[in-house]
Amino acid sequence: MTEYEEDQIEFSILSLVRDPLVDLIGKLAVNIKCLELLNQRLTTQAPAVAHSELPFASRILENTILGPDKSFDMTRESIDQAIVPVVLERYNLFSAQEIVDFQQKLCNEQQALRAAIRDEQQTQRADDDYAAGRRYDYGPAIRTWVRFLARKGVIESLIPMGEATWDVDATLPEVQVHSKPGIATGISAAKDGNAEAVKVCYLTEQTSHHPPVSAFFIDCPQRGVSARGFDQISAKFTGTSIRVAPGQHNLGIFVRIAPRDNEEYQLTHPAAHLGGLLRGALAITVSDTCYVTCPKTRIKVILQYLEDGWIGRAQNRVEGVVFRYDPDMDTTTKIKDVPESDILAKISGSWHGQVYFTLAGTGEPQLLIDIAPLFPATKSVPPEGSQLSNESRKFWSSVTEAIVDKKYSQATRCKQNIEERQRQRAAERQAKNETWQPRFFTDAVTPLGKPELTEDGRKALKGLYNGDYSLEESETKGA
């Protein structure tokens, strides 16, 4: 057999798969036909016997599709052509109780099928939009985070890495301020008065290996703004997409503003779906709720990322409400449940474009942020010679270089070698009854999701700010 290098063979995964939506709709048709047959049988039994099960069976069928439905592309023809399972071929012999039990099982199966179909429809819609020329650039969101962290402490996203700093111009880019969406009334450049560059420092450390959790701390001493939290994600393959959500130790980002009496805001993360895996056209969709809370000011924000419809282009809409709340009785989780008297402002717009806020008692939306003109700030990291041996860029350099060179098998082997060393070190610690202790943070995880810096952590962060990267090698390493 002829041997080939790994980059000499190319194939498309499209040639190996079929559209899962066809199979899902086919299974739904079978499900509906089975329910129809059982319902007919139960109805014909009713005149002969007074069945106490009949009212219960009626409740089971609530919110269940029992015929054609356009939203699921379900036609009468599809249902009639569906082939029922062998077990139902003798449904005429079923007792009333057996029918009710079977209905319950079929209704549960239908709920799962309908959820899978909706997910696949959403994924296909995103794929079609992507193929039509839509391209997502998430760089502006990163720029937003860096500038607002330097200026106000509003964080949009995080990028995990070892040590890094950003020199950021404290002047925000010019954006149009509209009294109403789409109507320009003037230009406004937000400045802090002196417009000098400020430095944002970022320190992170993997504090837990099983499960993988990293702690991070962000600091902008010139503005008295800092942020911290644990970085952990949970990814679940749903069959047609990957759902990425915060892990159990990731309770959000905690932003502290020292000049404002140390106000601390907790920002939680929404879940996202990565779709288009089978078609090779990846697209991200968000349909979830996240919250911003500050017990000191007793202010809370609910942000709802709205699900896009099956028809039409993605709007990436977000709406929200800013309101006063009682931290000791924080039970409000939905926008519709917020009393009108507590509302301070409402939020609306697109998280890919412009987001507006409308103050309570007014009817004029004002521009809160425009993502379009924002770009990532240049990041600075310690020189390679000043990096510790277990810093991310040096520690994973063999994997990174192999990926860049498209030597994916080699990258996999390098990754496996690193992970095997981690397992060996963990086994050695367990044999010695030793507990893993992070260097820059006091604990692997904390109940409140807020990591604390050690003396080494404070020294490293101060060194980043001053450009002094001299640190002693770690006495203990994870791998």
XYZ file of C-alpha atoms in Angstrom:
479
model
C 0.000 0.000 0.000
C 1.307 3.436 -0.883
C 2.093 5.618 2.117
C 1.074 9.251 2.152
C 2.100 12.168 4.296
C -0.753 13.442 6.434
C -1.072 16.680 4.451
C -1.207 14.917 1.055
C -4.724 13.570 1.468
C -7.741 15.816 1.646
C -11.400 14.865 1.827
C -14.643 16.543 2.704
C -16.696 15.316 5.622
C -19.755 16.252 3.561
C -19.207 13.074 1.534
C -19.554 10.933 4.657
C -22.728 12.285 6.239
C -26.341 13.024 5.447
C -28.582 15.799 6.643
C -29.654 14.846 10.205
C -32.790 16.975 9.882
C -34.294 14.472 7.425
C -33.904 11.603 9.886
C -35.220 13.654 12.801
C -38.361 14.688 10.913
C -38.848 11.077 9.814
C -38.694 9.900 13.429
C -41.148 12.625 14.421
C -43.569 11.415 11.720
C -43.399 7.869 13.125
C -43.966 9.231 16.629
C -47.051 11.210 15.577
C -48.538 8.266 13.668
C -48.105 5.999 16.695
C -49.826 8.556 18.919
C -52.677 8.874 16.422
C -53.252 5.104 16.380
C -53.159 4.810 20.162
C -55.472 7.786 20.584
C -57.965 6.260 18.149
C -57.845 2.935 19.983
C -58.377 4.571 23.365
C -61.309 6.585 22.009
C -63.036 3.507 20.573
C -62.728 1.753 23.931
C -64.409 4.612 25.814
C -68.085 3.719 25.088
C -67.598 0.134 26.219
C -65.722 0.738 29.456
C -65.550 3.686 31.840
C -61.820 4.223 31.965
C -60.380 6.341 34.741
C -57.259 6.554 32.612
C -58.923 8.669 29.917
C -58.685 12.057 31.711
C -55.056 11.289 32.528
C -54.383 10.360 28.901
C -55.851 13.681 27.826
C -53.433 15.563 30.075
C -50.515 13.557 28.686
C -51.289 14.756 25.160
C -51.224 18.444 26.088
C -48.481 20.330 24.207
C -48.005 17.291 21.962
C -48.155 17.368 18.156
C -50.838 14.995 16.894
C -50.934 15.942 13.223
C -49.338 18.088 10.498
C -47.257 21.019 11.738
C -45.600 23.585 9.451
C -42.996 24.672 11.998
C -41.502 21.170 11.880
C -42.087 20.596 8.142
C -44.543 17.864 9.115
C -47.116 17.055 6.419
C -50.072 14.701 6.326
C -48.324 12.697 3.649
C -45.220 12.222 5.825
C -47.332 10.919 8.700
C -49.353 8.539 6.515
C -46.206 7.097 4.934
C -44.484 6.540 8.285
C -43.935 2.900 9.250
C -44.918 2.092 12.810
C -42.690 -0.172 14.946
C -43.484 -3.874 15.135
C -44.545 -3.555 18.763
C -47.473 -1.337 17.703
C -48.740 -3.512 14.881
C -51.094 -5.223 17.348
C -52.179 -2.035 19.117
C -55.839 -3.112 18.802
C -55.159 -5.678 21.521
C -53.731 -3.161 24.018
C -55.571 -2.461 27.242
C -56.411 1.101 28.231
C -53.591 1.168 30.786
C -51.069 -0.135 28.247
C -52.150 2.573 25.808
C -51.763 5.326 28.412
C -48.305 4.048 29.376
C -47.250 3.927 25.734
C -48.598 7.428 25.125
C -46.537 8.742 28.018
C -43.391 7.184 26.565
C -44.092 8.535 23.072
C -44.805 12.048 24.382
C -41.471 12.116 26.205
C -39.702 10.943 23.052
C -41.462 13.626 21.016
C -40.264 16.401 23.319
C -36.666 15.284 22.766
C -37.186 15.002 18.992
C -38.712 18.466 18.730
C -35.830 19.979 20.705
C -33.300 18.270 18.417
C -35.143 19.494 15.302
C -35.212 23.078 16.585
C -31.473 22.927 17.307
C -30.740 21.592 13.834
C -32.994 24.187 12.184
C -31.161 26.923 14.064
C -27.807 25.473 13.021
C -28.815 25.229 9.374
C -30.109 28.795 9.408
C -26.765 29.976 10.770
C -24.944 27.909 8.138
C -27.029 29.374 5.332
C -26.374 32.900 6.555
C -22.675 32.162 6.789
C -22.599 30.727 3.274
C -24.431 33.800 2.002
C -21.488 35.930 2.940
C -21.885 36.723 6.618
C -18.556 36.734 8.446
C -18.240 37.220 12.178
C -15.357 39.262 13.533
C -15.048 38.952 17.291
C -12.020 41.204 17.466
C -14.178 44.290 18.112
C -15.641 42.649 21.203
C -12.127 42.165 22.579
C -11.320 45.798 21.877
C -14.435 46.794 23.773
C -13.323 44.833 26.814
C -9.822 46.331 26.878
C -10.928 49.935 26.465
C -13.802 49.763 28.916
C -11.681 47.957 31.491
C -9.185 50.796 31.274
C -11.847 53.477 31.394
C -14.886 52.216 33.279
C -14.382 48.577 34.155
C -17.000 47.147 31.836
C -15.602 43.835 30.586
C -16.871 42.198 27.420
C -14.740 39.058 27.223
C -11.588 37.360 28.474
C -8.658 35.801 26.653
C -6.784 33.295 28.852
C -2.972 33.448 28.677
C -0.015 33.427 31.041
C 1.224 36.961 31.602
C 0.330 39.892 29.390
C -0.115 43.647 29.366
C -1.872 46.112 27.090
C -0.959 49.766 26.657
C -4.345 51.272 25.912
C -5.241 54.731 24.681
C -7.789 55.893 27.234
C -9.681 57.804 24.526
C -12.548 55.840 23.051
C -13.026 55.899 19.261
C -15.536 58.320 17.834
C -19.024 56.882 17.536
C -22.262 58.376 16.331
C -24.777 59.122 19.055
C -28.337 58.764 17.811
C -31.400 60.167 19.463
C -33.231 57.397 17.634
C -31.793 54.291 15.982
C -30.685 55.118 12.452
C -30.906 58.920 12.826
C -27.568 60.669 13.343
C -27.624 63.805 15.477
C -23.952 64.324 16.194
C -20.499 62.912 16.952
C -19.178 62.233 20.451
C -15.650 61.213 21.458
C -15.493 59.967 25.040
C -12.332 61.095 26.824
C -11.134 60.997 30.393
C -9.647 64.490 30.307
C -5.955 63.798 29.716
C -6.220 60.940 27.175
C -2.913 59.346 28.195
C -2.278 55.659 27.597
C -3.043 53.313 30.468
C -1.703 49.820 31.093
C -3.864 46.759 31.687
C -2.097 43.741 33.241
C -3.322 40.153 33.072
C -2.122 37.176 35.133
C -3.529 33.655 34.977
C -2.590 30.255 36.387
C -4.059 26.788 36.016
C -5.028 26.124 39.607
C -6.704 22.736 39.099
C -5.953 19.929 36.668
C -8.952 17.682 37.370
C -11.236 19.398 36.579
C -9.225 21.909 34.509
C -9.714 25.329 36.104
C -7.655 28.503 35.750
C -7.745 31.567 37.968
C -7.148 35.020 36.480
C -6.594 38.551 37.713
C -6.747 41.714 35.598
C -5.518 45.039 36.899
C -5.436 48.636 35.693
C -3.781 50.539 38.580
C -3.993 53.911 36.809
C -7.781 53.742 36.880
C -8.224 51.697 40.046
C -10.086 48.989 38.139
C -9.504 45.256 38.573
C -11.272 42.046 37.624
C -10.907 38.423 38.659
C -12.553 35.046 38.357
C -12.126 31.393 37.438
C -11.965 30.299 33.820
C -13.708 26.957 33.313
C -16.015 25.885 30.513
C -18.297 22.924 30.001
C -18.733 21.719 26.422
C -21.484 19.294 25.444
C -22.051 17.829 21.999
C -25.784 17.931 21.269
C -25.642 15.908 18.052
C -25.692 18.842 15.658
C -23.784 21.491 17.590
C -21.580 22.052 20.621
C -23.023 23.863 23.615
C -20.389 25.812 25.536
C -21.364 26.986 29.010
C -19.594 28.050 32.218
C -18.273 25.214 34.375
C -19.372 24.727 37.970
C -16.476 26.806 39.347
C -16.932 29.620 36.817
C -19.294 32.009 38.591
C -18.529 34.935 36.305
C -16.221 37.943 36.221
C -15.958 40.115 39.326
C -15.096 43.723 38.451
C -14.038 46.094 41.238
C -13.885 49.887 40.867
C -11.749 51.263 43.700
C -12.424 55.012 43.144
C -16.147 54.348 43.577
C -15.983 52.996 47.124
C -14.824 49.579 45.856
C -18.044 48.808 44.028
C -17.918 45.207 42.812
C -19.972 43.917 39.901
C -20.492 40.242 39.153
C -20.990 39.477 35.450
C -22.206 35.965 34.618
C -21.649 34.254 31.266
C -24.345 33.173 28.789
C -24.114 29.799 27.076
C -23.305 29.676 23.360
C -23.816 27.127 20.592
C -21.203 26.336 17.970
C -23.000 24.970 14.929
C -22.243 24.072 11.336
C -19.857 21.255 12.255
C -21.105 18.863 9.599
C -20.969 21.451 6.839
C -17.615 22.923 7.750
C -19.154 26.413 8.095
C -18.863 27.201 11.790
C -21.169 29.801 13.300
C -21.820 30.924 16.877
C -25.286 31.606 18.228
C -26.280 32.799 21.688
C -29.719 32.305 23.198
C -29.467 32.627 26.960
C -29.726 35.002 29.921
C -26.908 36.545 31.934
C -26.825 38.921 34.884
C -24.823 41.826 36.299
C -25.247 42.483 40.019
C -23.773 44.948 42.512
C -24.926 44.463 46.131
C -23.331 47.749 47.245
C -25.346 49.907 44.828
C -28.294 47.461 44.882
C -28.400 47.555 41.081
C -28.966 44.534 38.863
C -29.041 43.978 35.105
C -30.787 41.167 33.254
C -29.562 40.635 29.686
C -31.553 38.338 27.417
C -29.892 37.111 24.223
C -32.832 36.433 21.933
C -33.104 33.357 19.749
C -33.215 34.121 16.041
C -36.108 32.832 13.994
C -35.767 30.056 11.468
C -36.613 32.381 8.580
C -34.369 35.319 7.737
C -30.916 36.462 8.690
C -29.561 36.361 12.227
C -30.221 39.585 14.111
C -28.078 38.753 17.180
C -30.533 40.719 19.277
C -30.128 41.417 22.952
C -32.503 43.164 25.308
C -32.223 43.917 28.970
C -33.295 45.946 31.942
C -31.365 47.819 34.655
C -33.234 47.959 37.943
C -32.942 48.270 41.707
C -33.073 45.025 43.664
C -32.738 43.660 47.179
C -29.521 41.574 47.436
C -31.007 39.660 50.382
C -34.071 38.645 48.344
C -32.706 38.310 44.826
C -35.317 36.131 43.133
C -35.984 38.048 39.905
C -34.534 36.211 36.906
C -36.776 37.316 34.024
C -37.245 40.733 32.461
C -41.036 40.457 32.538
C -40.987 39.983 36.321
C -39.224 43.293 37.055
C -41.659 45.852 38.556
C -41.936 48.964 36.404
C -41.296 51.164 39.447
C -37.845 49.580 39.979
C -36.602 50.039 36.402
C -33.747 52.504 35.885
C -33.127 51.866 32.187
C -33.857 49.452 29.358
C -31.336 47.991 26.921
C -31.830 46.867 23.325
C -29.823 46.307 20.182
C -27.464 43.832 18.540
C -24.473 42.330 20.318
C -22.728 42.320 16.926
C -23.420 45.997 16.288
C -24.994 48.820 18.258
C -26.544 48.549 21.711
C -28.788 51.309 23.085
C -30.095 52.243 26.525
C -33.258 54.164 27.338
C -33.517 55.833 30.734
C -36.709 55.325 32.689
C -39.211 58.102 32.053
C -37.765 58.915 28.633
C -38.516 57.524 25.210
C -35.267 58.305 23.414
C -32.713 55.485 23.023
C -29.096 56.561 23.473
C -26.084 54.729 22.110
C -24.346 52.668 24.786
C -21.736 51.012 22.578
C -20.997 50.470 18.899
C -18.937 47.327 18.283
C -18.129 48.077 14.625
C -15.321 50.677 14.995
C -13.533 48.837 17.818
C -10.363 46.812 17.272
C -8.082 44.703 19.509
C -5.313 46.516 21.353
C -1.766 45.261 20.876
C -0.761 42.775 23.559
C 2.688 42.662 25.169
C 4.115 39.541 26.819
C 7.414 38.959 28.627
C 10.344 38.132 26.303
C 10.801 34.396 25.805
C 14.027 34.449 27.803
C 12.186 35.972 30.772
C 9.313 33.493 30.735
C 9.193 30.676 33.261
C 9.500 27.133 31.932
C 5.869 26.399 32.781
C 4.379 29.557 31.268
C 1.808 28.800 28.588
C 3.715 30.038 25.542
C 6.827 28.047 26.443
C 5.063 25.070 28.025
C 2.839 24.405 24.985
C 5.302 25.628 22.335
C 5.819 22.159 20.821
C 2.066 21.743 20.323
C 1.664 25.249 18.912
C 4.536 24.876 16.452
C 3.181 21.555 15.180
C -0.283 23.048 14.644
C 1.160 26.049 12.791
C 3.137 23.657 10.567
C -0.055 21.598 10.008
C 1.550 18.518 11.570
C -1.550 17.555 13.477
C -0.471 14.027 14.394
C 2.704 15.417 15.922
C 0.691 18.060 17.775
C -1.515 15.325 19.210
C 1.506 13.337 20.385
C 3.052 16.404 22.033
C -0.220 17.194 23.773
C -0.539 13.608 25.003
C 3.023 13.684 26.351
C 2.278 16.815 28.369
C -0.951 15.359 29.718
C 0.816 12.115 30.647
C 3.400 14.084 32.629
C 0.543 15.854 34.402
C -0.997 12.500 35.338
C 2.345 11.186 36.591
C 2.932 14.245 38.757
C -0.610 13.954 40.134
C -0.017 10.274 40.977
C 3.246 11.139 42.729
C 1.511 13.793 44.842
C -1.265 11.383 45.726
C 1.266 8.723 46.777
C 2.942 11.275 49.051
C -0.444 12.521 50.311
C 0.371 16.005 49.007
C -2.222 18.553 47.922
C -1.651 20.607 44.793
C -1.021 24.241 45.713
C -1.101 27.001 43.073
C 1.714 29.536 43.150
C 0.068 32.843 42.267
C -3.361 32.178 43.802
C -4.236 30.975 47.286
C -6.674 28.198 46.346
C -7.461 25.957 43.393
C -11.107 27.074 43.537
C -13.230 29.120 45.943
C -16.922 28.812 46.861
C -17.701 32.380 45.771
C -15.754 32.181 42.508
C -13.338 34.979 43.486
C -9.643 33.949 43.521
C -7.178 35.669 45.856
C -3.587 36.513 44.920
C -0.642 35.158 46.917
C 2.439 37.254 47.644
C 4.050 35.817 44.491
C 0.910 36.709 42.554
C 0.991 40.323 43.703
C 4.712 40.490 42.900
C 4.167 39.086 39.399
C 1.337 41.526 38.695
C 3.390 44.469 39.942
C 6.316 43.304 37.809
C 4.090 43.211 34.723
C 3.069 46.801 35.331
C 6.664 47.966 35.835
C 8.133 45.822 33.040
C 10.101 43.697 35.517
C 9.612 40.038 34.561
C 12.192 38.481 36.888
C 10.646 35.550 38.761
C 12.184 32.471 40.334
C 11.310 29.102 38.814
C 8.425 27.346 40.535
C 9.463 24.763 43.116
C 6.578 22.459 42.172
C 5.084 22.083 38.709
C 2.001 20.412 37.359
C 3.958 18.668 34.588
